[in-house]
Amino acid sequence: MSTIKFIGLDVHKETIAVAVADDGRSGEIRFHGTILNTPEAIRRLVSRLATPDATLHFCYEAGGCGYGIHRQLLGMGMDCSVIAPSVIPRKPADRVKTDRRDAEMLARLLRSGELTAIWIPDPAHEAMRDLVRSRRQVRQDLVASRQMLLGFLLRHGRKFTGRTNWTKAHWRWLGSQAFEIPHPQFILGESIRRIEEAQQRCDRLDTMLMEALPRWSLAPVVKALQALRGVGPIVAITLAAEIGDLSRFETPKQLMGWLGLVPSEASSGTRTRRGAITKTGNRETRAMLVEAAWSYRLPAREERRYRARVEDLPEEIRAIAWKAQVRLCQRYRTLAASGEALPKVITAIARELVGFIWDIGRRVQPT
């Protein structure tokens, strides 16, 4: 008679704590021990646990160690799930946390079916996502460097009188600033140098993204998403890299919930109370959607550069994009006229935009 063994792995940089739960509600849950976090140690663990009449099902929490263990176990013919840490059920009164207890908890919850597995990217997709996240970090460094320089100048009473910062006129103004004391002048020079270096790194990563895009399996999805207003190449690449396979969401509401764009709720009895959005999903993707939603505050139109961008796309994709533009522009005017706060209006537009992204994503097949 075939049985199932549920193995919980509490993975760390150097070690892995292992617990095994036998099949059945009353099956024993035992701590197997701690092994080294190396491929050879994992291979020996599988050989010790495997028996002809047992099926092994492994799980561990997603974290900094990546997906190497998952890929190794799949390569050995094992079943392995990587668990989303944010949705693991936890008892509020449980204040003791050890590697052994965590491994036993994972094994027990895996047996009861209460764990939520995440979508695992392939190595090529993971590399593309690493590029996107590296660009995001460099972009944050660039913004922080600019803010630091502007704050430094403001403390010294230097205010740019032009319309917009970081234009050619603003850079000429920065170059004309001089201080009598050498130390502030040195700080000004170092700050400008830091901004220029961050901008160069950002440009290099943008170039690398665009070079890697044609060889990526989701390149058709990225091109199709750019039919939507406000979704340029970088926004589309970020959405595809962070969301991954859009076909795994059966409805647009599932995607909205995964992105954390649905309202939170605390209802009880006859009382219904809804609050701000949950913000439980990917923060960078949510920020990109909100950024794209700002473009719908203007009337619906198709500019020349937009038509050139979508001329190679199928008619059904272009029709969805135009439908989205007409609806969301009208939606913005309606919500803004009702007196809603502007951040709420933009968030609502971003949430509805997700529905059109889902519709386009399920019509385009990756290569």
mmCIF file of C-alpha atoms in Angstrom:
data_model
loop_
_atom_site.group_PDB
_atom_site.id
_atom_site.type_symbol
_atom_site.label_atom_id
_atom_site.label_comp_id
_atom_site.label_asym_id
_atom_site.label_seq_id
_atom_site.Cartn_x
_atom_site.Cartn_y
_atom_site.Cartn_z
ATOM 1 C CA MET A 1 0.000 0.000 0.000
ATOM 2 C CA SER A 2 1.440 3.346 -1.063
ATOM 3 C CA THR A 3 1.823 6.084 1.550
ATOM 4 C CA ILE A 4 2.833 9.739 1.478
ATOM 5 C CA LYS A 5 5.484 11.356 3.625
ATOM 6 C CA PHE A 6 5.285 15.116 4.039
ATOM 7 C CA ILE A 7 8.685 16.687 4.682
ATOM 8 C CA GLY A 8 9.062 20.220 6.000
ATOM 9 C CA LEU A 9 12.416 21.934 5.416
ATOM 10 C CA ASP A 10 13.416 24.986 7.450
ATOM 11 C CA VAL A 11 16.110 26.300 5.129
ATOM 12 C CA HIS A 12 19.000 28.533 6.205
ATOM 13 C CA LYS A 13 22.236 29.583 4.552
ATOM 14 C CA GLU A 14 24.320 26.816 6.110
ATOM 15 C CA THR A 15 21.813 24.256 7.461
ATOM 16 C CA ILE A 16 18.382 22.743 6.861
ATOM 17 C CA ALA A 17 16.141 21.478 9.661
ATOM 18 C CA VAL A 18 14.061 18.490 8.509
ATOM 19 C CA ALA A 19 10.745 17.198 9.903
ATOM 20 C CA VAL A 20 8.602 14.345 8.571
ATOM 21 C CA ALA A 21 4.827 13.940 8.909
ATOM 22 C CA ASP A 22 3.297 10.552 8.155
ATOM 23 C CA ASP A 23 0.117 10.288 6.119
ATOM 24 C CA GLY A 24 -3.263 10.541 7.874
ATOM 25 C CA ARG A 25 -4.688 12.901 10.477
ATOM 26 C CA SER A 26 -3.197 10.894 13.306
ATOM 27 C CA GLY A 27 0.113 10.250 11.568
ATOM 28 C CA GLU A 28 3.266 10.858 13.552
ATOM 29 C CA ILE A 29 5.184 14.132 13.142
ATOM 30 C CA ARG A 30 8.853 13.713 14.024
ATOM 31 C CA PHE A 31 11.986 15.780 13.773
ATOM 32 C CA HIS A 32 14.419 14.042 11.448
ATOM 33 C CA GLY A 33 17.441 16.213 12.198
ATOM 34 C CA THR A 34 19.561 19.027 10.785
ATOM 35 C CA ILE A 35 21.635 18.633 7.628
ATOM 36 C CA LEU A 36 24.021 20.863 5.729
ATOM 37 C CA ASN A 37 22.574 23.035 2.986
ATOM 38 C CA THR A 38 24.523 21.373 0.171
ATOM 39 C CA PRO A 39 23.356 19.382 -2.880
ATOM 40 C CA GLU A 40 25.137 16.261 -1.642
ATOM 41 C CA ALA A 41 23.490 16.443 1.807
ATOM 42 C CA ILE A 42 20.070 16.855 0.192
ATOM 43 C CA ARG A 43 20.753 13.887 -2.072
ATOM 44 C CA ARG A 44 21.620 11.730 0.934
ATOM 45 C CA LEU A 45 18.467 12.907 2.745
ATOM 46 C CA VAL A 46 16.263 11.807 -0.138
ATOM 47 C CA SER A 47 17.957 8.414 -0.323
ATOM 48 C CA ARG A 48 17.376 7.851 3.410
ATOM 49 C CA LEU A 49 13.702 8.871 3.314
ATOM 50 C CA ALA A 50 12.757 7.180 0.050
ATOM 51 C CA THR A 51 11.184 3.733 0.216
ATOM 52 C CA PRO A 52 9.478 1.698 -2.518
ATOM 53 C CA ASP A 53 6.018 2.143 -0.969
ATOM 54 C CA ALA A 54 6.312 5.870 -0.044
ATOM 55 C CA THR A 55 5.844 9.078 -2.021
ATOM 56 C CA LEU A 56 7.800 12.081 -0.740
ATOM 57 C CA HIS A 57 6.394 15.591 -0.811
ATOM 58 C CA PHE A 58 8.803 18.343 0.269
ATOM 59 C CA CYS A 59 8.145 21.979 1.097
ATOM 60 C CA TYR A 60 10.081 24.983 2.332
ATOM 61 C CA GLU A 61 9.490 28.708 2.695
ATOM 62 C CA ALA A 62 10.472 31.109 -0.044
ATOM 63 C CA GLY A 63 13.450 33.182 1.019
ATOM 64 C CA GLY A 64 16.947 34.331 0.294
ATOM 65 C CA CYS A 65 18.218 30.855 -0.617
ATOM 66 C CA GLY A 66 16.272 30.926 -3.875
ATOM 67 C CA TYR A 67 14.942 27.957 -5.824
ATOM 68 C CA GLY A 68 18.041 25.736 -6.010
ATOM 69 C CA ILE A 69 16.635 23.136 -3.586
ATOM 70 C CA HIS A 70 13.328 23.065 -5.462
ATOM 71 C CA ARG A 71 15.041 22.483 -8.793
ATOM 72 C CA GLN A 72 17.312 19.801 -7.375
ATOM 73 C CA LEU A 73 14.394 17.893 -5.842
ATOM 74 C CA LEU A 74 12.362 18.127 -9.041
ATOM 75 C CA GLY A 75 15.375 16.846 -10.953
ATOM 76 C CA MET A 76 15.437 13.821 -8.623
ATOM 77 C CA GLY A 77 11.767 13.101 -9.370
ATOM 78 C CA MET A 78 10.459 14.419 -6.046
ATOM 79 C CA ASP A 79 7.430 16.636 -5.429
ATOM 80 C CA CYS A 80 8.421 19.975 -3.889
ATOM 81 C CA SER A 81 6.484 23.159 -3.101
ATOM 82 C CA VAL A 82 7.922 26.561 -2.232
ATOM 83 C CA ILE A 83 5.607 28.222 0.278
ATOM 84 C CA ALA A 84 4.623 31.876 0.524
ATOM 85 C CA PRO A 85 5.657 32.913 4.081
ATOM 86 C CA SER A 86 3.062 35.700 4.328
ATOM 87 C CA VAL A 87 0.085 33.305 4.185
ATOM 88 C CA ILE A 88 1.299 30.550 6.514
ATOM 89 C CA PRO A 89 -1.286 30.056 9.316
ATOM 90 C CA ARG A 90 0.198 30.962 12.690
ATOM 91 C CA LYS A 91 -1.218 30.783 16.206
ATOM 92 C CA PRO A 92 -1.187 34.190 17.954
ATOM 93 C CA ALA A 93 -0.345 32.545 21.294
ATOM 94 C CA ASP A 94 2.659 30.655 19.903
ATOM 95 C CA ARG A 95 5.657 32.717 21.034
ATOM 96 C CA VAL A 96 8.369 30.039 20.761
ATOM 97 C CA LYS A 97 10.218 29.858 17.452
ATOM 98 C CA THR A 98 12.988 27.366 16.697
ATOM 99 C CA ASP A 99 14.206 25.624 13.564
ATOM 100 C CA ARG A 100 12.782 22.332 14.784
ATOM 101 C CA ARG A 101 9.327 23.775 15.493
ATOM 102 C CA ASP A 102 9.276 25.586 12.146
ATOM 103 C CA ALA A 103 10.126 22.399 10.238
ATOM 104 C CA GLU A 104 7.468 20.411 12.121
ATOM 105 C CA MET A 105 4.908 23.148 11.496
ATOM 106 C CA LEU A 106 5.627 23.098 7.747
ATOM 107 C CA ALA A 107 5.283 19.307 7.617
ATOM 108 C CA ARG A 108 2.007 19.371 9.550
ATOM 109 C CA LEU A 109 0.449 22.185 7.480
ATOM 110 C CA LEU A 110 1.603 20.582 4.227
ATOM 111 C CA ARG A 111 -0.172 17.370 5.223
ATOM 112 C CA SER A 112 -3.374 19.264 6.041
ATOM 113 C CA GLY A 113 -3.279 21.227 2.772
ATOM 114 C CA GLU A 114 -3.170 24.646 4.436
ATOM 115 C CA LEU A 115 -0.058 25.967 2.688
ATOM 116 C CA THR A 116 -0.041 28.194 -0.404
ATOM 117 C CA ALA A 117 2.667 27.439 -2.959
ATOM 118 C CA ILE A 118 4.164 30.214 -5.047
ATOM 119 C CA TRP A 119 4.763 30.186 -8.793
ATOM 120 C CA ILE A 120 8.353 29.158 -9.579
ATOM 121 C CA PRO A 121 10.091 30.933 -12.493
ATOM 122 C CA ASP A 122 12.472 29.097 -14.777
ATOM 123 C CA PRO A 123 16.156 30.173 -14.705
ATOM 124 C CA ALA A 124 15.744 32.470 -17.740
ATOM 125 C CA HIS A 125 12.750 34.216 -16.191
ATOM 126 C CA GLU A 126 14.551 34.505 -12.860
ATOM 127 C CA ALA A 127 17.521 36.135 -14.601
ATOM 128 C CA MET A 128 15.208 38.658 -16.255
ATOM 129 C CA ARG A 129 13.549 39.407 -12.940
ATOM 130 C CA ASP A 130 16.959 39.926 -11.343
ATOM 131 C CA LEU A 131 17.706 42.498 -14.040
ATOM 132 C CA VAL A 132 14.428 44.298 -13.338
ATOM 133 C CA ARG A 133 15.069 44.367 -9.603
ATOM 134 C CA SER A 134 18.653 45.564 -10.072
ATOM 135 C CA ARG A 135 17.374 48.430 -12.204
ATOM 136 C CA ARG A 136 14.802 49.260 -9.539
ATOM 137 C CA GLN A 137 17.529 49.439 -6.871
ATOM 138 C CA VAL A 138 19.725 51.650 -9.042
ATOM 139 C CA ARG A 139 16.746 53.874 -9.808
ATOM 140 C CA GLN A 140 16.073 54.243 -6.086
ATOM 141 C CA ASP A 141 19.726 55.193 -5.574
ATOM 142 C CA LEU A 142 19.396 57.810 -8.314
ATOM 143 C CA VAL A 143 16.279 59.336 -6.738
ATOM 144 C CA ALA A 144 17.883 59.350 -3.285
ATOM 145 C CA SER A 145 21.031 61.018 -4.659
ATOM 146 C CA ARG A 146 18.991 63.729 -6.327
ATOM 147 C CA GLN A 147 16.968 64.374 -3.187
ATOM 148 C CA MET A 148 20.123 64.570 -1.077
ATOM 149 C CA LEU A 149 21.650 67.190 -3.405
ATOM 150 C CA LEU A 150 18.483 69.286 -3.539
ATOM 151 C CA GLY A 151 18.205 69.178 0.257
ATOM 152 C CA PHE A 152 21.853 70.218 0.629
ATOM 153 C CA LEU A 153 21.370 73.197 -1.690
ATOM 154 C CA LEU A 154 18.151 74.221 0.021
ATOM 155 C CA ARG A 155 19.886 74.289 3.421
ATOM 156 C CA HIS A 156 22.338 76.767 1.925
ATOM 157 C CA GLY A 157 19.595 78.933 0.439
ATOM 158 C CA ARG A 158 20.174 77.854 -3.173
ATOM 159 C CA LYS A 159 16.828 77.564 -4.996
ATOM 160 C CA PHE A 160 16.378 76.837 -8.690
ATOM 161 C CA THR A 161 13.871 79.312 -10.170
ATOM 162 C CA GLY A 162 13.153 77.326 -13.331
ATOM 163 C CA ARG A 163 10.092 75.180 -13.952
ATOM 164 C CA THR A 164 11.503 71.660 -13.668
ATOM 165 C CA ASN A 165 14.510 70.076 -12.004
ATOM 166 C CA TRP A 166 17.051 67.892 -13.858
ATOM 167 C CA THR A 167 16.534 69.615 -17.206
ATOM 168 C CA LYS A 168 19.423 71.111 -19.189
ATOM 169 C CA ALA A 169 18.713 74.488 -17.594
ATOM 170 C CA HIS A 170 18.804 72.920 -14.132
ATOM 171 C CA TRP A 171 22.138 71.219 -14.840
ATOM 172 C CA ARG A 172 23.594 74.542 -16.037
ATOM 173 C CA TRP A 173 22.389 76.130 -12.820
ATOM 174 C CA LEU A 174 24.024 73.373 -10.769
ATOM 175 C CA GLY A 175 27.299 73.929 -12.602
ATOM 176 C CA SER A 176 27.204 77.635 -11.770
ATOM 177 C CA GLN A 177 26.911 77.130 -8.003
ATOM 178 C CA ALA A 178 29.985 78.127 -6.013
ATOM 179 C CA PHE A 179 30.768 78.268 -2.293
ATOM 180 C CA GLU A 180 33.389 80.367 -0.540
ATOM 181 C CA ILE A 181 34.234 77.532 1.875
ATOM 182 C CA PRO A 182 35.883 74.530 0.172
ATOM 183 C CA HIS A 183 33.996 71.806 2.057
ATOM 184 C CA PRO A 184 30.497 72.596 0.702
ATOM 185 C CA GLN A 185 31.990 72.919 -2.777
ATOM 186 C CA PHE A 186 33.501 69.448 -2.401
ATOM 187 C CA ILE A 187 30.137 68.026 -1.277
ATOM 188 C CA LEU A 188 28.431 69.617 -4.297
ATOM 189 C CA GLY A 189 30.953 68.047 -6.664
ATOM 190 C CA GLU A 190 30.702 64.625 -5.031
ATOM 191 C CA SER A 191 26.883 64.744 -5.102
ATOM 192 C CA ILE A 192 26.806 65.609 -8.793
ATOM 193 C CA ARG A 193 29.289 62.825 -9.508
ATOM 194 C CA ARG A 194 27.138 60.346 -7.558
ATOM 195 C CA ILE A 195 24.050 61.334 -9.565
ATOM 196 C CA GLU A 196 25.877 60.963 -12.868
ATOM 197 C CA GLU A 197 27.215 57.526 -11.920
ATOM 198 C CA ALA A 198 23.750 56.339 -10.816
ATOM 199 C CA GLN A 199 22.253 57.608 -14.087
ATOM 200 C CA GLN A 200 24.911 55.778 -16.091
ATOM 201 C CA ARG A 201 24.254 52.526 -14.223
ATOM 202 C CA CYS A 202 20.527 52.929 -14.817
ATOM 203 C CA ASP A 203 21.124 53.534 -18.533
ATOM 204 C CA ARG A 204 23.330 50.418 -18.767
ATOM 205 C CA LEU A 205 20.659 48.272 -17.120
ATOM 206 C CA ASP A 206 17.989 49.718 -19.429
ATOM 207 C CA THR A 207 20.155 48.765 -22.404
ATOM 208 C CA MET A 208 20.686 45.258 -21.023
ATOM 209 C CA LEU A 209 16.931 44.818 -20.497
ATOM 210 C CA MET A 210 16.129 45.821 -24.050
ATOM 211 C CA GLU A 211 18.869 43.516 -25.418
ATOM 212 C CA ALA A 212 17.609 40.555 -23.370
ATOM 213 C CA LEU A 213 13.938 41.128 -24.201
ATOM 214 C CA PRO A 214 13.805 39.503 -27.700
ATOM 215 C CA ARG A 215 15.221 36.226 -26.307
ATOM 216 C CA TRP A 216 12.758 36.120 -23.397
ATOM 217 C CA SER A 217 9.769 33.769 -23.567
ATOM 218 C CA LEU A 218 7.434 36.560 -22.375
ATOM 219 C CA ALA A 219 8.536 39.024 -25.053
ATOM 220 C CA PRO A 220 5.172 38.723 -26.914
ATOM 221 C CA VAL A 221 3.331 39.473 -23.672
ATOM 222 C CA VAL A 222 5.531 42.523 -23.050
ATOM 223 C CA LYS A 223 4.845 43.843 -26.549
ATOM 224 C CA ALA A 224 1.098 43.271 -26.205
ATOM 225 C CA LEU A 225 0.905 45.003 -22.816
ATOM 226 C CA GLN A 226 2.401 48.135 -24.356
ATOM 227 C CA ALA A 227 -0.860 48.591 -26.250
ATOM 228 C CA LEU A 228 -2.313 49.875 -22.980
ATOM 229 C CA ARG A 229 -2.008 53.574 -22.318
ATOM 230 C CA GLY A 230 0.647 54.424 -19.741
ATOM 231 C CA VAL A 231 2.394 51.049 -20.123
ATOM 232 C CA GLY A 232 5.782 51.681 -21.709
ATOM 233 C CA PRO A 233 8.591 49.155 -22.247
ATOM 234 C CA ILE A 234 10.016 49.324 -18.700
ATOM 235 C CA VAL A 235 6.567 49.138 -17.085
ATOM 236 C CA ALA A 236 5.567 46.192 -19.301
ATOM 237 C CA ILE A 237 8.823 44.318 -18.620
ATOM 238 C CA THR A 238 8.414 44.875 -14.866
ATOM 239 C CA LEU A 239 4.817 43.634 -14.897
ATOM 240 C CA ALA A 240 5.700 40.511 -16.886
ATOM 241 C CA ALA A 241 8.798 39.763 -14.803
ATOM 242 C CA GLU A 242 7.118 40.156 -11.412
ATOM 243 C CA ILE A 243 3.717 38.609 -12.214
ATOM 244 C CA GLY A 244 5.036 35.835 -14.417
ATOM 245 C CA ASP A 245 2.533 33.470 -15.985
ATOM 246 C CA LEU A 246 -0.758 35.400 -16.206
ATOM 247 C CA SER A 247 -2.670 32.284 -17.243
ATOM 248 C CA ARG A 248 -2.434 30.892 -13.700
ATOM 249 C CA PHE A 249 -5.048 33.451 -12.589
ATOM 250 C CA GLU A 250 -8.501 32.192 -13.495
ATOM 251 C CA THR A 251 -10.214 35.573 -13.059
ATOM 252 C CA PRO A 252 -9.037 39.209 -13.010
ATOM 253 C CA LYS A 253 -10.195 39.457 -9.388
ATOM 254 C CA GLN A 254 -7.619 36.838 -8.422
ATOM 255 C CA LEU A 255 -4.882 38.923 -10.028
ATOM 256 C CA MET A 256 -6.153 42.084 -8.323
ATOM 257 C CA GLY A 257 -6.078 40.302 -4.966
ATOM 258 C CA TRP A 258 -2.596 38.888 -5.635
ATOM 259 C CA LEU A 259 -1.351 42.412 -6.334
ATOM 260 C CA GLY A 260 -2.919 43.767 -3.125
ATOM 261 C CA LEU A 261 -5.197 46.228 -4.940
ATOM 262 C CA VAL A 262 -8.488 45.028 -3.416
ATOM 263 C CA PRO A 263 -10.022 46.713 -0.336
ATOM 264 C CA SER A 264 -9.358 45.241 3.081
ATOM 265 C CA GLU A 265 -12.445 44.182 5.025
ATOM 266 C CA ALA A 266 -13.381 43.683 8.685
ATOM 267 C CA SER A 267 -17.058 42.703 8.648
ATOM 268 C CA SER A 268 -18.948 40.963 11.417
ATOM 269 C CA GLY A 269 -22.628 40.161 11.740
ATOM 270 C CA THR A 270 -24.692 42.840 10.045
ATOM 271 C CA ARG A 271 -21.824 45.327 10.002
ATOM 272 C CA THR A 272 -19.773 45.715 6.829
ATOM 273 C CA ARG A 273 -16.560 47.669 7.050
ATOM 274 C CA ARG A 274 -14.085 48.031 4.194
ATOM 275 C CA GLY A 275 -10.813 49.857 4.451
ATOM 276 C CA ALA A 276 -7.743 50.689 2.397
ATOM 277 C CA ILE A 277 -6.275 48.272 -0.128
ATOM 278 C CA THR A 278 -4.548 45.244 1.350
ATOM 279 C CA LYS A 279 -1.084 45.934 -0.204
ATOM 280 C CA THR A 280 -0.279 42.246 0.200
ATOM 281 C CA GLY A 281 1.227 41.699 -3.224
ATOM 282 C CA ASN A 282 4.333 42.799 -5.055
ATOM 283 C CA ARG A 283 5.044 46.415 -4.119
ATOM 284 C CA GLU A 284 6.992 47.338 -7.254
ATOM 285 C CA THR A 285 4.291 45.996 -9.568
ATOM 286 C CA ARG A 286 1.646 47.914 -7.655
ATOM 287 C CA ALA A 287 3.713 51.108 -7.925
ATOM 288 C CA MET A 288 4.091 50.631 -11.689
ATOM 289 C CA LEU A 289 0.332 50.188 -12.080
ATOM 290 C CA VAL A 290 -0.396 53.349 -10.102
ATOM 291 C CA GLU A 291 2.157 55.210 -12.216
ATOM 292 C CA ALA A 292 0.443 54.000 -15.394
ATOM 293 C CA ALA A 293 -2.988 54.923 -14.024
ATOM 294 C CA TRP A 294 -2.061 58.617 -13.901
ATOM 295 C CA SER A 295 -2.111 58.772 -17.706
ATOM 296 C CA TYR A 296 -5.886 58.182 -17.731
ATOM 297 C CA ARG A 297 -6.621 61.582 -16.180
ATOM 298 C CA LEU A 298 -6.427 63.011 -19.731
ATOM 299 C CA PRO A 299 -9.059 62.447 -22.449
ATOM 300 C CA ALA A 300 -8.862 59.264 -24.528
ATOM 301 C CA ARG A 301 -6.777 59.697 -27.674
ATOM 302 C CA GLU A 302 -4.315 57.869 -29.915
ATOM 303 C CA GLU A 303 -1.161 59.858 -30.555
ATOM 304 C CA ARG A 304 1.128 59.222 -33.504
ATOM 305 C CA ARG A 305 3.840 57.588 -31.399
ATOM 306 C CA TYR A 306 1.211 55.334 -29.774
ATOM 307 C CA ARG A 307 -0.111 54.192 -33.164
ATOM 308 C CA ALA A 308 3.448 53.423 -34.290
ATOM 309 C CA ARG A 309 3.969 51.348 -31.134
ATOM 310 C CA VAL A 310 0.888 49.155 -31.662
ATOM 311 C CA GLU A 311 0.718 48.881 -35.455
ATOM 312 C CA ASP A 312 2.181 45.341 -35.442
ATOM 313 C CA LEU A 313 -0.214 44.014 -32.777
ATOM 314 C CA PRO A 314 -3.338 41.951 -33.539
ATOM 315 C CA GLU A 315 -6.586 43.858 -33.893
ATOM 316 C CA GLU A 316 -8.149 42.175 -30.854
ATOM 317 C CA ILE A 317 -5.304 43.432 -28.624
ATOM 318 C CA ARG A 318 -5.649 46.968 -29.991
ATOM 319 C CA ALA A 319 -9.409 46.805 -29.459
ATOM 320 C CA ILE A 320 -8.963 45.813 -25.802
ATOM 321 C CA ALA A 321 -6.469 48.650 -25.301
ATOM 322 C CA TRP A 322 -8.838 51.218 -26.812
ATOM 323 C CA LYS A 323 -11.725 49.889 -24.744
ATOM 324 C CA ALA A 324 -9.547 50.230 -21.634
ATOM 325 C CA GLN A 325 -8.603 53.779 -22.536
ATOM 326 C CA VAL A 326 -12.191 54.892 -23.131
ATOM 327 C CA ARG A 327 -13.503 53.226 -19.978
ATOM 328 C CA LEU A 328 -10.730 54.292 -17.609
ATOM 329 C CA CYS A 329 -10.645 57.898 -18.802
ATOM 330 C CA GLN A 330 -14.408 58.105 -18.263
ATOM 331 C CA ARG A 331 -14.047 56.338 -14.924
ATOM 332 C CA TYR A 332 -11.468 58.873 -13.784
ATOM 333 C CA ARG A 333 -13.728 61.820 -14.662
ATOM 334 C CA THR A 334 -16.679 60.224 -12.872
ATOM 335 C CA LEU A 335 -14.775 59.466 -9.670
ATOM 336 C CA ALA A 336 -13.013 62.837 -9.642
ATOM 337 C CA ALA A 337 -16.331 64.660 -10.079
ATOM 338 C CA SER A 338 -17.840 62.734 -7.155
ATOM 339 C CA GLY A 339 -15.360 64.343 -4.766
ATOM 340 C CA GLU A 340 -13.257 61.257 -4.016
ATOM 341 C CA ALA A 341 -9.683 61.900 -2.921
ATOM 342 C CA LEU A 342 -7.289 61.774 -5.862
ATOM 343 C CA PRO A 343 -5.145 58.911 -4.455
ATOM 344 C CA LYS A 344 -8.285 56.768 -4.123
ATOM 345 C CA VAL A 345 -9.305 57.617 -7.675
ATOM 346 C CA ILE A 346 -5.910 56.637 -9.094
ATOM 347 C CA THR A 347 -5.892 53.403 -7.071
ATOM 348 C CA ALA A 348 -9.331 52.514 -8.429
ATOM 349 C CA ILE A 349 -8.110 53.161 -11.972
ATOM 350 C CA ALA A 350 -5.037 50.982 -11.352
ATOM 351 C CA ARG A 351 -7.260 48.167 -10.063
ATOM 352 C CA GLU A 352 -9.454 48.235 -13.170
ATOM 353 C CA LEU A 353 -6.365 48.440 -15.382
ATOM 354 C CA VAL A 354 -5.331 45.061 -13.953
ATOM 355 C CA GLY A 355 -8.449 43.529 -15.495
ATOM 356 C CA PHE A 356 -7.404 44.625 -18.985
ATOM 357 C CA ILE A 357 -3.837 43.421 -18.353
ATOM 358 C CA TRP A 358 -5.254 40.006 -17.437
ATOM 359 C CA ASP A 359 -7.424 39.974 -20.564
ATOM 360 C CA ILE A 360 -4.486 40.774 -22.845
ATOM 361 C CA GLY A 361 -2.161 38.358 -21.037
ATOM 362 C CA ARG A 362 -4.440 35.369 -21.524
ATOM 363 C CA ARG A 363 -4.740 36.059 -25.277
ATOM 364 C CA VAL A 364 -0.981 36.122 -25.937
ATOM 365 C CA GLN A 365 1.005 32.915 -25.802
ATOM 366 C CA PRO A 366 4.628 33.022 -24.599
ATOM 367 C CA THR A 367 7.228 31.682 -27.014
#
